[in-house]
PDB file of C-alpha atoms and ligand atoms in Angstrom:
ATOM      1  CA  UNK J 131       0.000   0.000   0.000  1.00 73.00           C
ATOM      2  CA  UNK J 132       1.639   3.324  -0.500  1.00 84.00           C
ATOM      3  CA  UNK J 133       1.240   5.908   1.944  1.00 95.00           C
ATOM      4  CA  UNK J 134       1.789   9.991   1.153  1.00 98.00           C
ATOM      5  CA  UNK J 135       2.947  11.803   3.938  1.00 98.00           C
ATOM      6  CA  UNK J 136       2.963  15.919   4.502  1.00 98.00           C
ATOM      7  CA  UNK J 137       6.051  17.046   6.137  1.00 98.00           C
ATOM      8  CA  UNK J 138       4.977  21.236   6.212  1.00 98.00           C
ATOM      9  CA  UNK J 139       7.206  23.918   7.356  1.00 97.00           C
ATOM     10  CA  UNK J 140       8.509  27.398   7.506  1.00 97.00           C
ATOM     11  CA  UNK J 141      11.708  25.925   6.693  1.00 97.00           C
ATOM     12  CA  UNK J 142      13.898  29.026   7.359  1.00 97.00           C
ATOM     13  CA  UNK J 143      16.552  27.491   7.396  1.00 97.00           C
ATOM     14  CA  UNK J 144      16.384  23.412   7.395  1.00 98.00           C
ATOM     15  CA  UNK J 145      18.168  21.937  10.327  1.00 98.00           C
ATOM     16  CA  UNK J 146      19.668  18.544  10.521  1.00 98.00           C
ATOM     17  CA  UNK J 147      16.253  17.974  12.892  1.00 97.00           C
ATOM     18  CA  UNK J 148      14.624  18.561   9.681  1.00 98.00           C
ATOM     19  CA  UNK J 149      16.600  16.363   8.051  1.00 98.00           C
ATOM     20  CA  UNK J 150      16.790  13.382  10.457  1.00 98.00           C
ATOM     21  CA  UNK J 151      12.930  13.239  10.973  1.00 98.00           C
ATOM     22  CA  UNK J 152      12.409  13.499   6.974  1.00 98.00           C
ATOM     23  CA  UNK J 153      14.819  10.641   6.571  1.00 98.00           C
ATOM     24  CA  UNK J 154      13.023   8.416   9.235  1.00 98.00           C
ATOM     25  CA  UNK J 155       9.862   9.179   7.542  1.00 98.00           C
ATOM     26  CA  UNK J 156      11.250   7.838   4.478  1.00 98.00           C
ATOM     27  CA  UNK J 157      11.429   4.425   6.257  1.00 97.00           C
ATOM     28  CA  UNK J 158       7.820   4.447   6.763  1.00 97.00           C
ATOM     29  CA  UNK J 159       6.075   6.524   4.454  1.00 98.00           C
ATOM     30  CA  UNK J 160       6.228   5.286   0.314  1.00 97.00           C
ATOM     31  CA  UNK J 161       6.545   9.078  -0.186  1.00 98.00           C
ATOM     32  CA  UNK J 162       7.362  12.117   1.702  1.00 98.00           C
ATOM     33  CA  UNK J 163       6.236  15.727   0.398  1.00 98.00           C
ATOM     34  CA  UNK J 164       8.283  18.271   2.103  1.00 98.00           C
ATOM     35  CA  UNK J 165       5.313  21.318   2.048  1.00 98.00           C
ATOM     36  CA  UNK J 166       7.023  24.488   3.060  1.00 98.00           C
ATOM     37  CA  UNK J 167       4.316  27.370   3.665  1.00 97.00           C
ATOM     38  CA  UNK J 168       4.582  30.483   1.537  1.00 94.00           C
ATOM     39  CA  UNK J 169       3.995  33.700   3.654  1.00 79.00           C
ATOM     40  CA  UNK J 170       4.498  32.008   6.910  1.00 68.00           C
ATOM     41  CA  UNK J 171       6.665  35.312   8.005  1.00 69.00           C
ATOM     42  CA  UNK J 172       6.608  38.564   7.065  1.00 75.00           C
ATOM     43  CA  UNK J 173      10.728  38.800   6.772  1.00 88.00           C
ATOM     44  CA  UNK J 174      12.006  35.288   6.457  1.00 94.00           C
ATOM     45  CA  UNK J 175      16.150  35.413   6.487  1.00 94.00           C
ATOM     46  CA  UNK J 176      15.885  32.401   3.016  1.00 96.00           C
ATOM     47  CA  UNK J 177      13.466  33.461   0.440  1.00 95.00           C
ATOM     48  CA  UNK J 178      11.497  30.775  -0.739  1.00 96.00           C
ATOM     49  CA  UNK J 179      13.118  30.177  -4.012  1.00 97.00           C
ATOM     50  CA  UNK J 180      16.437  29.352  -1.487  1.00 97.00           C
ATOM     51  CA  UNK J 181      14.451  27.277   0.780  1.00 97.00           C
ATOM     52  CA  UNK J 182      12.779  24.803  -1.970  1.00 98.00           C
ATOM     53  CA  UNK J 183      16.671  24.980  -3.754  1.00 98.00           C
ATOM     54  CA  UNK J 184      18.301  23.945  -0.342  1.00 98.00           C
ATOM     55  CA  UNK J 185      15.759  21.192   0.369  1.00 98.00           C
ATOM     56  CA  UNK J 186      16.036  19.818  -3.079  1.00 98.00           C
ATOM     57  CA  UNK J 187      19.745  20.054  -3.013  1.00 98.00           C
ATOM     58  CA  UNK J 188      20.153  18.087   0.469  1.00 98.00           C
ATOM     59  CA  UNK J 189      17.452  15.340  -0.689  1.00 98.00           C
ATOM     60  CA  UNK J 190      18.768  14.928  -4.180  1.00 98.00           C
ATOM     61  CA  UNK J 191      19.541  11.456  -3.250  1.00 97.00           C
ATOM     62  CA  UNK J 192      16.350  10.713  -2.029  1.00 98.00           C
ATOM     63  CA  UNK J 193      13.736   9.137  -4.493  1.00 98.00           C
ATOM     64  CA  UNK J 194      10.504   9.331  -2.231  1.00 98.00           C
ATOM     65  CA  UNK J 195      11.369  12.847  -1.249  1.00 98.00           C
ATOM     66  CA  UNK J 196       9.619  15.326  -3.020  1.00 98.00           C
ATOM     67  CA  UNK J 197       9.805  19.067  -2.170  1.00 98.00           C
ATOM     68  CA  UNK J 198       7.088  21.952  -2.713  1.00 98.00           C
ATOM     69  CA  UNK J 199       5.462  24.775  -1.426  1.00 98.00           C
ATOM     70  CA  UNK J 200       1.751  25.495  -0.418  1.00 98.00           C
ATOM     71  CA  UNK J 201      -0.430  28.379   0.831  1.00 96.00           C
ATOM     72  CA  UNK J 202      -3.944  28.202   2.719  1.00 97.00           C
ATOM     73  CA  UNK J 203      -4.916  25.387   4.664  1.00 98.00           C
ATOM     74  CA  UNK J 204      -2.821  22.244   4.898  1.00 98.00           C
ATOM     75  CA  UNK J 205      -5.228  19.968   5.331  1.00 98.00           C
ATOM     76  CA  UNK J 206      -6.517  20.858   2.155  1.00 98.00           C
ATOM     77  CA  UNK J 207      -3.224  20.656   0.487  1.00 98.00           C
ATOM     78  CA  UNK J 208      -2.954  17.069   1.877  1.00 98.00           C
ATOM     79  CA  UNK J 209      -6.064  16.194   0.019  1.00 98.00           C
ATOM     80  CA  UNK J 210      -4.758  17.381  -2.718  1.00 98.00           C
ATOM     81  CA  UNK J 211      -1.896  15.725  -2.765  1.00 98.00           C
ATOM     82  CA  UNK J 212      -3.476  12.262  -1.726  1.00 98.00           C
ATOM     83  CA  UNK J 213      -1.742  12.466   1.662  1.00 98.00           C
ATOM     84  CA  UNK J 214      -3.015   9.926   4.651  1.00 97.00           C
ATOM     85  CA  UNK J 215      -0.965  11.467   7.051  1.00 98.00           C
ATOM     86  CA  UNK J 216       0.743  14.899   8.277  1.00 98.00           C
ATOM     87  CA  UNK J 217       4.386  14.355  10.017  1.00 98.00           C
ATOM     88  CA  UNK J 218       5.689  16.843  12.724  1.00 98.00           C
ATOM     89  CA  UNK J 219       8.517  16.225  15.118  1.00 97.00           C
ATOM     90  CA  UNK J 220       8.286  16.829  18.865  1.00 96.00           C
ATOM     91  CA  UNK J 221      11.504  17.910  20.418  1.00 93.00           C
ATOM     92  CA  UNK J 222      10.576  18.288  23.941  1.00 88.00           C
ATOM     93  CA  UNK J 223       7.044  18.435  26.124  1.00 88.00           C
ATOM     94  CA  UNK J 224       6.968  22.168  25.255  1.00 87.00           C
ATOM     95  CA  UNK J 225       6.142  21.850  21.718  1.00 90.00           C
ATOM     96  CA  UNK J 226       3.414  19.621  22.815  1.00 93.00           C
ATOM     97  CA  UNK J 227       0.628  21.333  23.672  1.00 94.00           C
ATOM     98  CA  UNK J 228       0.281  23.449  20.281  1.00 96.00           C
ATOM     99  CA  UNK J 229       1.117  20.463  18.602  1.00 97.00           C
ATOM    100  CA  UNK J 230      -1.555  18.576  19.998  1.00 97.00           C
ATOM    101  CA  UNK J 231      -3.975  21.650  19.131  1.00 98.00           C
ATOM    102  CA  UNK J 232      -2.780  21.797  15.202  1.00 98.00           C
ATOM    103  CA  UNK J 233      -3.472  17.923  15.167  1.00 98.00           C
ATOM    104  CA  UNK J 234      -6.570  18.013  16.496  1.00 98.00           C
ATOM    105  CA  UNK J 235      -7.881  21.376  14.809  1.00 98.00           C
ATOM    106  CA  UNK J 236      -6.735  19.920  11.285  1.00 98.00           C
ATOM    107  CA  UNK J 237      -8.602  16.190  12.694  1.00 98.00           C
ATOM    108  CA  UNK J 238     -11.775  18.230  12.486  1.00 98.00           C
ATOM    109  CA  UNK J 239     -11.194  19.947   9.460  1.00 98.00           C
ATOM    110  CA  UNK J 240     -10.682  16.857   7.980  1.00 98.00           C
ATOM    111  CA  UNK J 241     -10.945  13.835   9.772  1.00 98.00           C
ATOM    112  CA  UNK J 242      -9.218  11.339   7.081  1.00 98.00           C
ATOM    113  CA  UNK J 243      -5.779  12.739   7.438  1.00 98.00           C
ATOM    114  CA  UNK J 244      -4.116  11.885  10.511  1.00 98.00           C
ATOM    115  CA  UNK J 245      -1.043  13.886  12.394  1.00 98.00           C
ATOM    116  CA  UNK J 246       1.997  11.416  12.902  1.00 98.00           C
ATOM    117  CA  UNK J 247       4.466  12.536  15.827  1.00 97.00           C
ATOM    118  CA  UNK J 248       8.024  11.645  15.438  1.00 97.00           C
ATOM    119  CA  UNK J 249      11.157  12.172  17.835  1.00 96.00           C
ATOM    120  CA  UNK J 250      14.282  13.622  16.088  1.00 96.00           C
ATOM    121  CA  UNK J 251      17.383  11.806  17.338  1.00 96.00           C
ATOM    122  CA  UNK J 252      18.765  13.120  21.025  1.00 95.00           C
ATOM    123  CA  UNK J 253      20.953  15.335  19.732  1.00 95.00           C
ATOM    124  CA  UNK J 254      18.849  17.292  17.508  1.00 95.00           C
ATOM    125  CA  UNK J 255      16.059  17.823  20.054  1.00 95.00           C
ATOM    126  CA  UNK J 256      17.476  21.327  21.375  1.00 95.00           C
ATOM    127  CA  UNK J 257      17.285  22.490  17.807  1.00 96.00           C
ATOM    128  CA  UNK J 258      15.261  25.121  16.238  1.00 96.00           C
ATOM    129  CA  UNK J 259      15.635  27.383  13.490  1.00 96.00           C
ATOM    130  CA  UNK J 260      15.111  30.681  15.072  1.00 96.00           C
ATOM    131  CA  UNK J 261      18.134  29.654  17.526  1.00 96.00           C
ATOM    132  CA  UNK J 262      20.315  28.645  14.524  1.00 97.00           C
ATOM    133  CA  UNK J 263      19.299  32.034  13.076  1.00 95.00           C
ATOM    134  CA  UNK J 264      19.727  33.786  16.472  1.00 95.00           C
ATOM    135  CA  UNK J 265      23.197  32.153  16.982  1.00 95.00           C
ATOM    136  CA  UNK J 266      24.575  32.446  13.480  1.00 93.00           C
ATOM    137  CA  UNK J 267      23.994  36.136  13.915  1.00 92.00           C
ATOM    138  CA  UNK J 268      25.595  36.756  16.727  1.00 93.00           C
ATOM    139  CA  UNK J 269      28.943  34.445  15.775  1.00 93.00           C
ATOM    140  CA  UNK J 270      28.110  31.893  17.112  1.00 94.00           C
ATOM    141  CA  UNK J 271      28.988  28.200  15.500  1.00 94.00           C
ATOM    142  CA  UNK J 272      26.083  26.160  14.171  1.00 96.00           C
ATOM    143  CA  UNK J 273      28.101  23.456  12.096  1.00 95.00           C
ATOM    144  CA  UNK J 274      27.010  19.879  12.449  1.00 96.00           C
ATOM    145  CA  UNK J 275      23.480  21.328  13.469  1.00 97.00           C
ATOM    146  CA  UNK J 276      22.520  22.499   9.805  1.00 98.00           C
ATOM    147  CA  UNK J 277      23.332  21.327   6.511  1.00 98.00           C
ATOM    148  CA  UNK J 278      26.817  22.166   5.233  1.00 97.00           C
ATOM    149  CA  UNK J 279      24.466  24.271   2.299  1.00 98.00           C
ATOM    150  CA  UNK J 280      23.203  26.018   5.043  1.00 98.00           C
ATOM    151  CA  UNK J 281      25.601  27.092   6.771  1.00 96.00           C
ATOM    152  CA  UNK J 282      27.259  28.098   3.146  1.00 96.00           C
ATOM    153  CA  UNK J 283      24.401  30.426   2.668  1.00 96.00           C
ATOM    154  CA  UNK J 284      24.558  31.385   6.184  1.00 96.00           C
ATOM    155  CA  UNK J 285      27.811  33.177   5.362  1.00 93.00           C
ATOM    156  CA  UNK J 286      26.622  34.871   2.053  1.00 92.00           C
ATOM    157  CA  UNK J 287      23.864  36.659   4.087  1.00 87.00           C
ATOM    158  CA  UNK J 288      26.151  37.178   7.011  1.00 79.00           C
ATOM    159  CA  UNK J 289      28.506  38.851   4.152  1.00 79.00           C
ATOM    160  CA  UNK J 290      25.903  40.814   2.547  1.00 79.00           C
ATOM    161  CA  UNK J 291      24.325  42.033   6.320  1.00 74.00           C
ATOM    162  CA  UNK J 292      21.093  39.723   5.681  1.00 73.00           C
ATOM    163  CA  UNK J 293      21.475  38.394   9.336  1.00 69.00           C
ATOM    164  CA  UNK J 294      21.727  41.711  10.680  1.00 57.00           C
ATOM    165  CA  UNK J 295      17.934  42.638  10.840  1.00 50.00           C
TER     166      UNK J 295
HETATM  167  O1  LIG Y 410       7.656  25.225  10.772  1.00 76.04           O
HETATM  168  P1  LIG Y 410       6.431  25.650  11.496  1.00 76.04           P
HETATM  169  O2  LIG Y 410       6.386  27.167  11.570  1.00 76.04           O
HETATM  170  O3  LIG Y 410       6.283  25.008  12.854  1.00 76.04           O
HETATM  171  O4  LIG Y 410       5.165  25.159  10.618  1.00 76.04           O
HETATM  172  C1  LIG Y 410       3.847  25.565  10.945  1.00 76.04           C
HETATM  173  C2  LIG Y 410       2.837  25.055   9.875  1.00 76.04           C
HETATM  174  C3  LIG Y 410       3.304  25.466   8.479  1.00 76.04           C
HETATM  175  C4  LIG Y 410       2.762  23.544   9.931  1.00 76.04           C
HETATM  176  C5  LIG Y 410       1.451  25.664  10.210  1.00 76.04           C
HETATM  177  O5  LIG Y 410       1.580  27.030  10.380  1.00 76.04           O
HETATM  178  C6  LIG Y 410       0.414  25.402   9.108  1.00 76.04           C
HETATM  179  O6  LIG Y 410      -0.006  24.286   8.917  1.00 76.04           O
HETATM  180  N1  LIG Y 410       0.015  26.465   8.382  1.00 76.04           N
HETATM  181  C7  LIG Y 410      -0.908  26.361   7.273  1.00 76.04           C
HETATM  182  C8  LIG Y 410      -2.247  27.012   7.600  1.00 76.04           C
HETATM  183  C9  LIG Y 410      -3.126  26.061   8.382  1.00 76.04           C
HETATM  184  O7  LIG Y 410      -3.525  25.022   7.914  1.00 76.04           O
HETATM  185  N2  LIG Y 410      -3.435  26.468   9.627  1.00 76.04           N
HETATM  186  C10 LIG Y 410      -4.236  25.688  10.537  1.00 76.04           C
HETATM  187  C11 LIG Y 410      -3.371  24.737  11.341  1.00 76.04           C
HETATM  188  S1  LIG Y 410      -4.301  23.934  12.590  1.00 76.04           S
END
């Protein structure tokens, strides 16, 4: 039986959290769309052009990944798309309880989709892209927590005062 799965996001930057729970997914899901969400910020540091470009780049590898970007609800993007199931990581008990509220809101917008939880490995849990934005700013050393790409295009905006705002 195949099985689409939503994997939706701001995206700004991917982390190696990202990463790790989009790999496990690959284990159990036949496919894996990764859905970032257009407009999500006003002033995201990666346009979106850069975030689809760095996903694609770091799953190249990766048949059953598939990367794209939606607006409105995501429930009705998952329809769309033929997707049984929406995946979100849980780092720690304090992204629980609005996780548990976007699960259950999008249960009763539409009850055939279902909201899978997965861990990240341990040492991804503390992880989070506003820190990783937070600390590249300030000088701080985010390697092995990011995609090398990332960090790459860390630099260029660091070097062209993108990080700055
Ligand atoms: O990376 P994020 O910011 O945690 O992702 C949040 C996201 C994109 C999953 C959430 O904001 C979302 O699903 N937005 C789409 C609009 C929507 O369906 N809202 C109702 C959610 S209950």
């Amino acid at each position: 039986m195949s099985t689409i799965a939503v994997y939706p996001g701001t995206f700004d930057p991917l982390t190696n959290g990202h990463v790790d729970i989009i790999s496990r997914g690959t284990r159990i899901f036949s496919r894996i769309i990764v859905a970032i969400l257009v407009n999500a910020e006003k002033a995201p540091l990666f346009t979106m052009d850069e975030r689809v470009e760095i996903a694609r780049t770091v799953f190249k590898d990766y048949p059953s990944v598939e990367v794209d970007t939606f607006n409105g609800l995501l429930v009705d993007y998952a329809e769309r798309r033929g997707a049984k199931a929406i995946v979100r990581g849980l780092r720690a008990v304090s992204d629980f309880e609005f996780e548990f509220q976007m699960a259950l809101m999008n249960q009763r917008l539409n009850p055939g989709i279902d909201t899978v939880f997965m861990m990240p490995a341990e040492q991804y849990t503390y992880i989070s892209s506003r820190l990783i934005k937070e600390v590249f700013a300030l000088g701080g050393r985010v390697n092995g927590l990011v995609p090398e790409l990332v960090e790459e295009r860390l630099r260029t905006k660091v070097r062209t005062g993108a990080t700055s705002r």
